Coordinates of C-alpha atoms and ligand atoms in Angstrom, one line a residue:
X1 CA 88.9 79.1 31.8
X2 CA 88.5 75.4 30.3
X3 CA 85.7 73.0 29.6
X4 CA 83.0 71.7 31.8
X5 CA 82.4 67.7 31.0
X6 CA 84.5 65.6 32.2
X7 CA 84.8 63.0 28.6
X8 CA 89.1 62.0 29.3
X9 CA 90.2 64.3 26.0
X10 CA 88.5 67.3 27.1
X11 CA 90.7 67.1 31.0
X12 CA 93.3 66.6 28.2
X13 CA 92.1 69.6 26.7
X14 CA 92.1 72.1 30.5
X15 CA 96.0 70.8 31.2
X16 CA 96.9 71.9 27.5
X17 CA 94.7 75.1 28.1
X18 CA 96.5 75.6 31.8
X19 CA 100.3 75.5 30.0
X20 CA 99.2 77.7 27.9
X21 CA 97.6 80.2 30.3
X22 CA 101.5 79.8 32.3
X23 CA 102.3 80.5 28.9
X24 CA 101.3 83.8 27.9
X25 CA 100.6 85.3 31.4
X26 CA 102.4 89.0 31.6
X27 CA 102.3 90.6 35.2
X28 CA 101.0 94.5 35.1
X29 CA 102.4 96.9 38.3
X30 CA 99.5 99.4 39.2
X31 CA 100.6 102.7 39.7
X32 CA 96.9 104.4 40.2
X33 CA 99.1 107.4 41.4
X34 CA 96.6 110.8 43.2
X35 CA 92.5 112.5 42.1
X36 CA 91.5 110.5 38.9
X37 CA 94.8 108.3 38.1
X38 CA 92.9 106.0 40.5
X39 CA 89.8 105.8 39.5
X40 CA 90.3 105.3 35.2
X41 CA 93.1 102.9 36.7
X42 CA 89.9 100.6 38.3
X43 CA 88.2 101.0 35.2
X44 CA 91.3 100.0 32.5
X45 CA 91.7 96.7 34.8
X46 CA 88.1 96.0 35.1
X47 CA 88.1 96.6 30.7
X48 CA 91.7 94.1 30.5
X49 CA 90.1 91.3 32.9
X50 CA 86.8 91.1 30.3
X51 CA 88.8 91.5 27.7
X52 CA 91.5 88.1 28.7
X53 CA 89.0 86.2 29.8
X54 CA 87.3 86.5 27.0
X55 CA 89.6 85.8 24.8
X56 CA 90.8 82.8 27.4
X57 CA 94.5 82.7 25.8
X58 CA 97.0 85.5 28.0
X59 CA 96.7 86.0 31.4
X60 CA 97.0 89.5 33.4
X61 CA 98.4 89.0 37.3
X62 CA 98.0 92.8 38.6
X63 CA 100.1 94.0 41.4
X64 CA 99.0 98.0 42.9
X65 CA 101.1 99.7 44.7
X66 CA 99.8 102.7 46.3
X67 CA 102.3 106.0 45.5
X68 CA 101.8 109.3 45.4
X69 CA 100.5 111.9 47.7
X70 CA 99.1 109.8 50.5
X71 CA 102.2 107.9 50.4
X72 CA 104.2 111.0 51.2
X73 CA 102.1 112.5 53.8
X74 CA 102.5 109.4 55.1
X75 CA 106.4 108.0 54.7
X76 CA 107.8 111.5 53.7
X77 CA 108.6 110.5 50.2
X78 CA 106.5 109.8 47.2
X79 CA 108.2 106.2 46.3
X80 CA 110.1 104.7 48.1
X81 CA 113.6 104.4 47.3
X82 CA 113.8 101.0 44.9
X83 CA 110.8 101.4 43.5
X84 CA 113.2 102.0 40.2
X85 CA 114.1 97.9 40.6
X86 CA 110.5 96.6 42.4
X87 CA 109.5 97.8 39.0
X88 CA 112.1 96.4 36.8
X89 CA 111.0 92.5 37.1
X90 CA 107.4 93.4 35.7
X91 CA 106.2 93.0 31.8
X92 CA 104.4 96.3 31.7
X93 CA 104.2 99.9 34.4
X94 CA 100.3 100.9 34.0
X95 CA 100.2 104.7 35.7
X96 CA 96.9 106.9 36.1
X97 CA 98.2 109.6 36.7
X98 CA 99.8 111.7 39.8
X99 CA 100.1 115.1 41.3
X100 CA 97.9 117.1 43.8
X101 CA 99.5 120.7 44.0
X102 CA 96.7 121.8 46.9
X103 CA 98.6 118.8 49.1
X104 CA 102.2 118.1 47.7
X105 CA 104.1 120.8 44.3
X106 CA 103.6 119.0 41.5
X107 CA 107.9 118.6 40.3
X108 CA 107.6 116.2 43.6
X109 CA 105.3 114.2 42.4
X110 CA 105.8 113.3 38.9
X111 CA 109.8 112.9 40.3
X112 CA 108.3 108.9 39.6
X113 CA 107.2 109.1 36.4
X114 CA 110.1 111.0 34.1
X115 CA 112.8 109.4 36.5
X116 CA 111.0 105.6 35.0
X117 CA 110.8 106.9 31.3
X118 CA 114.6 107.9 31.6
X119 CA 115.8 104.8 33.5
X120 CA 114.0 102.5 31.5
X121 CA 114.6 104.6 27.8
X122 CA 111.1 104.2 27.7
X123 CA 112.1 107.0 24.5
X124 CA 109.9 107.0 22.6
X125 CA 106.1 108.3 23.9
X126 CA 103.4 107.5 21.3
X127 CA 100.4 110.3 22.8
X128 CA 97.3 109.8 19.7
X129 CA 95.0 111.3 19.2
X130 CA 91.5 111.5 16.6
X131 CA 87.4 112.4 17.0
X132 CA 84.8 109.6 17.3
X133 CA 82.2 110.8 15.0
X134 CA 79.5 110.7 18.8
X135 CA 82.2 113.8 20.1
X136 CA 81.6 117.5 18.8
X137 CA 85.0 119.1 19.8
X138 CA 85.4 123.0 19.9
X139 CA 87.2 123.3 16.5
X140 CA 84.3 124.0 13.2
X141 CA 86.7 121.8 11.1
X142 CA 84.3 118.8 9.6
X143 CA 87.1 116.8 8.8
X144 CA 88.4 114.6 10.9
X145 CA 91.1 114.4 13.4
X146 CA 93.5 111.2 13.1
X147 CA 97.4 111.9 14.2
X148 CA 100.1 110.7 17.0
X149 CA 102.4 113.1 18.4
X150 CA 105.7 110.7 19.3
X151 CA 107.5 112.5 21.8
X152 CA 110.7 112.3 22.7
X153 CA 111.2 111.3 25.8
X154 CA 114.2 110.8 27.8
X155 CA 116.4 114.2 27.3
X156 CA 115.8 117.4 25.9
X157 CA 114.2 119.7 28.6
X158 CA 113.2 117.3 31.6
X159 CA 117.4 116.4 32.4
X160 CA 117.7 117.1 36.1
X161 CA 120.5 119.5 34.6
X162 CA 120.5 122.9 37.2
X163 CA 120.3 124.5 39.5
X164 CA 118.9 126.9 41.6
X165 CA 121.1 130.1 43.6
X166 CA 122.0 132.7 45.5
X167 CA 118.8 131.8 46.7
X168 CA 116.2 133.8 49.0
X169 CA 118.4 136.6 48.1
X170 CA 117.6 139.2 45.1
X171 CA 120.1 138.3 42.6
X172 CA 119.0 134.8 42.8
X173 CA 118.9 132.4 39.8
X174 CA 118.0 129.5 38.1
X175 CA 120.0 127.4 36.1
X176 CA 118.0 124.0 33.6
X177 CA 120.3 123.1 30.4
X178 CA 118.3 120.1 28.0
X179 CA 120.3 118.4 26.4
X180 CA 119.6 116.8 22.8
X181 CA 121.9 114.2 22.0
X182 CA 122.6 113.8 18.2
X183 CA 121.3 109.4 19.1
X184 CA 118.3 110.8 21.2
X185 CA 116.5 113.0 18.5
X186 CA 117.9 110.2 15.2
X187 CA 116.2 107.6 17.0
X188 CA 112.9 109.8 18.0
X189 CA 113.0 110.6 14.3
X190 CA 113.4 107.5 12.8
X191 CA 111.1 106.2 15.5
X192 CA 109.0 108.6 13.6
X193 CA 109.3 107.9 9.7
X194 CA 108.7 104.1 10.2
X195 CA 105.4 104.5 12.4
X196 CA 104.4 108.0 9.5
X197 CA 105.1 104.6 7.1
X198 CA 102.4 102.4 7.9
X199 CA 99.9 105.2 8.7
X200 CA 99.5 108.6 5.9
X201 CA 103.3 109.3 4.7
X202 CA 103.7 112.0 6.6
X203 CA 106.1 113.2 8.4
X204 CA 106.3 116.7 10.9
X205 CA 108.9 117.8 13.1
X206 CA 108.6 120.3 15.2
X207 CA 111.2 122.9 16.8
X208 CA 112.8 126.4 17.2
X209 CA 115.1 126.4 15.9
X210 CA 114.9 129.8 14.6
X211 CA 115.9 130.9 18.3
X212 CA 117.3 128.6 19.6
X213 CA 120.8 128.4 17.3
X214 CA 122.1 125.2 18.8
X215 CA 119.5 121.9 20.5
X216 CA 117.2 122.9 17.8
X217 CA 119.6 123.4 14.7
X218 CA 120.8 119.1 15.7
X219 CA 117.2 117.9 15.2
X220 CA 116.8 120.0 11.7
X221 CA 120.6 118.5 10.2
X222 CA 119.6 115.2 11.4
X223 CA 116.2 115.6 9.3
X224 CA 117.7 116.6 6.6
X225 CA 120.4 113.3 7.3
X226 CA 117.2 110.8 7.3
X227 CA 115.2 112.7 4.1
X228 CA 117.3 110.2 1.5
X229 CA 116.4 107.8 3.0
X230 CA 112.8 107.9 3.8
X231 CA 111.6 109.6 0.6
X232 CA 108.6 107.5 1.1
X233 CA 107.4 110.0 3.9
X234 CA 105.7 113.9 3.6
X235 CA 108.5 115.6 5.4
X236 CA 107.7 119.6 6.7
X237 CA 109.4 120.9 10.3
X238 CA 107.1 123.7 11.7
X239 CA 108.1 126.0 14.9
X240 CA 106.2 125.0 18.1
X241 CA 104.4 128.1 17.4
X242 CA 103.5 127.6 13.9
X243 CA 102.4 124.2 14.7
X244 CA 100.0 125.6 17.9
X245 CA 98.4 127.3 16.0
X246 CA 98.2 124.9 13.2
X247 CA 96.3 121.8 15.3
X248 CA 94.0 124.8 14.9
X249 CA 93.6 125.6 11.9
X250 CA 94.1 122.7 9.9
X251 CA 94.5 119.7 12.1
X252 CA 93.6 117.2 9.3
X253 CA 96.8 118.0 7.8
X254 CA 98.9 116.1 10.6
X255 CA 99.8 112.6 10.4
X256 CA 102.8 111.9 12.4
X257 CA 104.4 114.4 14.5
X258 CA 107.8 114.4 16.8
X259 CA 109.1 116.2 18.8
X260 CA 110.9 117.3 21.8
X261 CA 110.0 115.8 25.3
X262 CA 108.3 119.7 26.5
X263 CA 107.3 120.2 23.5
X264 CA 105.6 117.3 22.9
X265 CA 104.0 117.5 26.1
X266 CA 103.0 120.9 25.5
X267 CA 101.2 120.2 22.3
X268 CA 99.5 116.6 23.1
X269 CA 97.2 118.6 25.6
X270 CA 96.1 120.5 23.2
X271 CA 96.0 117.6 20.4
X272 CA 93.4 116.7 23.6
X273 CA 91.4 120.0 23.8
X274 CA 90.3 119.6 19.7
X275 CA 89.6 115.7 19.5
X276 CA 87.3 117.3 22.3
X277 CA 89.0 116.5 25.6
X278 CA 91.9 115.6 26.7
X279 CA 90.8 112.2 29.1
X280 CA 90.2 110.7 24.9
X281 CA 93.9 110.6 24.7
X282 CA 96.6 107.3 25.9
X283 CA 100.3 107.6 26.2
X284 CA 102.3 104.8 25.0
X285 CA 106.2 105.0 26.9
X286 CA 108.0 102.8 25.2
X287 CA 111.3 101.4 25.5
X288 CA 111.6 99.8 22.0
X289 CA 114.7 97.4 22.9
X290 CA 111.8 95.6 25.4
X291 CA 115.0 95.8 28.3
X292 CA 112.8 97.3 30.6
X293 CA 109.2 97.4 31.0
X294 CA 106.7 100.1 28.8
X295 CA 104.7 102.1 30.9
X296 CA 101.1 103.0 29.9
X297 CA 98.8 106.1 31.0
X298 CA 96.4 108.7 29.8
X299 CA 97.4 111.6 28.6
X300 CA 95.1 113.8 31.1
X301 CA 96.6 114.6 35.1
X302 CA 94.9 113.8 38.6
X303 CA 92.7 116.7 38.4
X304 CA 91.6 116.7 41.6
X305 CA 88.8 118.9 41.1
X306 CA 86.4 115.8 40.2
X307 CA 88.0 113.7 41.8
X308 CA 86.4 111.0 44.0
X309 CA 83.3 112.7 42.4
X310 CA 82.9 108.9 39.9
X311 CA 83.0 111.4 36.3
X312 CA 86.3 111.5 35.4
X313 CA 86.3 110.4 31.6
X314 CA 88.0 106.7 31.2
X315 CA 88.2 106.9 27.6
X316 CA 92.5 107.6 28.1
X317 CA 93.2 105.0 30.6
X318 CA 91.4 102.1 28.5
X319 CA 93.1 103.4 25.1
X320 CA 96.2 103.6 26.8
X321 CA 95.3 99.8 28.0
X322 CA 94.6 98.4 24.7
X323 CA 98.5 100.0 23.3
X324 CA 99.6 97.6 26.3
X325 CA 98.1 94.7 25.1
X326 CA 99.3 95.4 22.1
X327 CA 102.8 95.4 22.9
X328 CA 102.3 92.9 25.0
X329 CA 101.4 90.7 22.1
X330 CA 98.1 90.7 22.8
X331 CA 97.4 92.9 19.3
X332 CA 94.2 91.4 18.4
X333 CA 93.0 92.3 22.2
X334 CA 94.5 95.8 21.9
X335 CA 92.6 96.0 18.7
X336 CA 88.8 95.0 20.8
X337 CA 89.2 97.5 23.2
X338 CA 90.3 100.2 21.3
X339 CA 87.2 99.1 18.8
X340 CA 84.5 99.1 21.4
X341 CA 85.1 102.6 23.3
X342 CA 85.3 104.3 19.5
X343 CA 81.8 102.2 19.3
X344 CA 80.6 104.0 22.7
X345 CA 82.1 106.9 21.8
X346 CA 80.3 107.0 18.7
X347 CA 76.3 106.1 20.1
X348 CA 77.5 108.8 22.0
X349 CA 77.3 107.2 24.7
X350 CA 80.0 110.4 26.9
X351 CA 81.9 111.6 29.9
X352 CA 80.6 115.2 31.5
X353 CA 83.5 116.0 30.2
X354 CA 82.6 115.5 26.4
X355 CA 78.5 116.7 27.2
X356 CA 77.3 114.0 28.7
X357 CA 75.6 112.0 31.8
X358 CA 78.1 109.2 32.1
X359 CA 80.5 108.3 35.0
X360 CA 82.8 106.9 35.0
X361 CA 81.7 102.1 36.4
X362 CA 78.7 103.5 33.5
X363 CA 81.1 104.5 30.7
X364 CA 82.9 101.8 31.4
X365 CA 80.3 98.6 31.8
X366 CA 79.0 99.9 28.3
X367 CA 83.0 99.8 27.3
X368 CA 82.8 95.9 28.9
X369 CA 78.8 95.2 27.0
X370 CA 80.5 96.6 23.8
X371 CA 83.3 93.6 24.0
X372 CA 80.9 90.9 25.2
X373 CA 78.4 92.1 22.0
X374 CA 81.0 91.3 19.8
Ligands
LIG1 N1 98.7 109.9 33.1 C1 100.1 111.1 33.9 C2 99.8 112.5 34.4 O1 99.8 112.1 35.7 N2 100.4 113.5 34.1 C3 100.2 114.6 33.6 C4 101.5 115.0 34.1 O2 101.6 116.4 33.9 N3 102.5 114.8 32.8 C5 104.0 115.1 32.6 C6 104.3 114.6 31.8 O3 103.8 113.8 30.8 O4 105.7 115.4 31.5

């Protein structure tokens, strides 16, 4: 970066550039994790490097943490005990994927991810899913899909609340109680409403309040209370079973979908499948108050069956990197990434999960080419 000419003016310009670089340097913690998480994180970092160099108005510092299953093999735990303190000072966290069930139970490998979301109060999990003209989907519909699931990310069914009792006895039982607070529900719904206002002005809330008569009737009541404040938004409610069917039957209907932690998790695998592949979908785990770092990741998991083969689809991870830049205040750079991915996918340059022949590196190179050719 900087001018090659030696004129006094250019030296001043260089000094100014160095000054502004220090103002706009973002420190990113990388947690590539397991399986294809490693491959797609590498792809996302390559694209981030290119965009920051091309734009020249911000800089990115990366610190990589080799936590996950291999770390557990060496140390007996997935991440060091002080991992939250280590991460707290970063501007953002980028995670690849976690888990390798043949080596370690997933409930152990997944714990740091769930703990980060809860401790850093990353309560809004934003998961967009859309179709691309170059990507065919499982569905017959010719209409395009463009929806965002806002997943309540800090409580619900994922709180560590319960226990296993009478282990090993025939009358063994387990209790795990979900926690749904007025504050948690209201902030997730308001986030969804505000997002819908910037989009197609439709919000669908997902519950199972016909069967779960305490937790999800609270969701129903809060939606009803908020609706008058958001009279410009078309609002509806669907039970998780019905919306699962409707994601397949008429996915083009959906704009912003707000769901509890578990339902949001399940629905976003489905939104991946109906848009072509789970490999396409990014996820932002946001602390909207910006008191703590937010976390960005692809929606997909570690896919051990294709790990190390160089064929993982990095699009979801690259798009998550774009969401991260947007969140950090570099919206133009974020847009540059999402438009480059769109260009490549629309051109039909695809990875094997989408029926194409490009490996992870080749797809990433296409995205980089698209960024340079803009
Ligand atoms: N990309 C992160 C990852 O590995 N996700 C796998 C998974 O099962 N996540 C559960 C969740 O998002 O709650």
